[in-house]
Amino acid sequence: MTLAAGRLRQRVRIEQNNPVRVGAGREDAWSAIASDVPAEVLSKNGGEIFAQGLERSTQFYAITIRFRTDVKVEHRLIWGDITMAIRTCADPDNRRESLLIIAESGVPT
């Protein structure tokens, strides 16, 4: 799956969690690993999650970016005002050209 010119038209931010101790607890503080990363963002079919009697709307996305080794499932993506938890990330053809990320919005990150 080669990356054709003009395919990566959107921009995403990749963030990692840097927990900070606050008193007796912990507060999540996300910091950017990379900002303004060229990406192709495709919306996949979403669904409804019923957890502990609560209904949440979720949406899955397939995001393609240029290959990088520093993206992990512990990270999250920001696309506009949408925050997405990374579910999987892999090199789809083992050519180290692109990284396919499956992410989900509407869930706590």
Short mmCIF file of C-alpha atoms in Angstrom, two decimals:
data_model
loop_
_atom_site.label_atom_id
_atom_site.label_comp_id
_atom_site.label_asym_id
_atom_site.label_seq_id
_atom_site.Cartn_x
_atom_site.Cartn_y
_atom_site.Cartn_z
CA MET A 1 0.00 0.00 0.00
CA THR A 2 2.13 2.86 -1.27
CA LEU A 3 1.36 6.39 -0.20
CA ALA A 4 0.23 8.33 -3.26
CA ALA A 5 0.82 12.05 -3.43
CA GLY A 6 -2.04 13.98 -1.88
CA ARG A 7 -3.43 11.03 0.05
CA LEU A 8 -2.46 12.35 3.50
CA ARG A 9 -4.65 15.46 3.52
CA GLN A 10 -5.67 15.65 7.19
CA ARG A 11 -3.50 16.44 10.21
CA VAL A 12 -3.42 14.59 13.53
CA ARG A 13 -1.53 15.04 16.80
CA ILE A 14 -0.01 12.05 18.59
CA GLU A 15 0.03 12.33 22.40
CA GLN A 16 1.45 10.26 25.25
CA ASN A 17 0.25 10.17 28.84
CA ASN A 18 2.58 11.62 31.47
CA PRO A 19 0.84 11.01 34.81
CA VAL A 20 1.40 13.67 37.45
CA ARG A 21 1.08 13.07 41.20
CA VAL A 22 -1.43 15.42 42.77
CA GLY A 23 -1.72 14.98 46.52
CA ALA A 24 -2.78 11.40 47.22
CA GLY A 25 -4.00 10.81 43.67
CA ARG A 26 -2.86 10.88 40.09
CA GLU A 27 -3.80 13.22 37.29
CA ASP A 28 -3.35 12.43 33.63
CA ALA A 29 -1.36 14.99 31.68
CA TRP A 30 -1.06 14.34 27.96
CA SER A 31 1.82 15.78 25.98
CA ALA A 32 2.40 15.82 22.24
CA ILE A 33 4.90 13.42 20.70
CA ALA A 34 4.25 14.87 17.26
CA SER A 35 1.96 17.65 16.07
CA ASP A 36 0.60 18.33 12.62
CA VAL A 37 1.27 14.78 11.34
CA PRO A 38 -0.03 14.27 7.77
CA ALA A 39 -2.70 11.56 7.79
CA GLU A 40 -5.56 9.96 5.95
CA VAL A 41 -8.52 9.58 8.33
CA LEU A 42 -11.34 7.25 7.29
CA SER A 43 -14.42 6.83 9.44
CA LYS A 44 -15.55 3.25 9.98
CA ASN A 45 -18.92 2.12 11.25
CA GLY A 46 -19.44 2.96 14.90
CA GLY A 47 -21.68 1.42 17.47
CA GLU A 48 -23.25 1.75 20.84
CA ILE A 49 -21.56 0.48 23.97
CA PHE A 50 -23.61 -0.46 26.99
CA ALA A 51 -21.35 -0.43 30.03
CA GLN A 52 -22.64 -0.42 33.59
CA GLY A 53 -26.06 0.65 32.37
CA LEU A 54 -24.67 3.66 30.49
CA GLU A 55 -24.97 4.10 26.76
CA ARG A 56 -22.01 5.63 24.93
CA SER A 57 -21.68 6.35 21.27
CA THR A 58 -18.38 5.19 19.78
CA GLN A 59 -16.82 5.67 16.38
CA PHE A 60 -13.94 3.74 14.82
CA TYR A 61 -11.38 5.29 12.47
CA ALA A 62 -8.70 3.91 10.17
CA ILE A 63 -5.82 6.37 10.12
CA THR A 64 -2.85 6.05 7.78
CA ILE A 65 0.34 8.00 8.46
CA ARG A 66 3.91 7.72 7.24
CA PHE A 67 5.82 4.96 9.02
CA ARG A 68 7.13 5.77 12.49
CA THR A 69 8.37 3.57 15.29
CA ASP A 70 7.26 5.72 18.22
CA VAL A 71 3.47 5.16 18.02
CA LYS A 72 2.04 2.75 20.60
CA VAL A 73 -1.43 1.65 21.71
CA GLU A 74 -0.85 3.55 24.98
CA HIS A 75 -0.92 6.80 23.01
CA ARG A 76 -3.88 8.73 21.64
CA LEU A 77 -4.63 10.77 18.54
CA ILE A 78 -6.26 14.18 18.28
CA TRP A 79 -7.95 15.02 14.98
CA GLY A 80 -9.57 18.44 15.10
CA ASP A 81 -11.71 18.29 18.24
CA ILE A 82 -11.96 14.46 18.24
CA THR A 83 -9.85 12.50 20.72
CA MET A 84 -9.21 8.87 19.76
CA ALA A 85 -7.78 5.95 21.73
CA ILE A 86 -5.42 3.84 19.63
CA ARG A 87 -6.56 0.22 19.47
CA THR A 88 -3.99 -1.18 17.01
CA CYS A 89 -1.14 0.11 14.89
CA ALA A 90 0.81 -1.89 12.35
CA ASP A 91 2.80 -1.69 9.14
CA PRO A 92 0.21 -3.17 6.72
CA ASP A 93 2.67 -4.45 4.10
CA ASN A 94 5.95 -4.66 6.09
CA ARG A 95 7.60 -2.14 3.77
CA ARG A 96 8.12 0.56 6.44
CA GLU A 97 6.30 3.11 4.28
CA SER A 98 3.05 3.57 6.16
CA LEU A 99 1.46 2.86 9.52
CA LEU A 100 -2.20 1.83 9.74
CA ILE A 101 -3.81 2.84 13.02
CA ILE A 102 -7.25 1.71 14.17
CA ALA A 103 -8.56 4.18 16.73
CA GLU A 104 -11.81 4.71 18.60
CA SER A 105 -13.48 7.89 19.77
CA GLY A 106 -16.14 8.15 22.44
CA VAL A 107 -14.20 6.11 25.02
CA PRO A 108 -12.07 7.32 27.93
CA THR A 109 -8.39 7.64 26.94
#
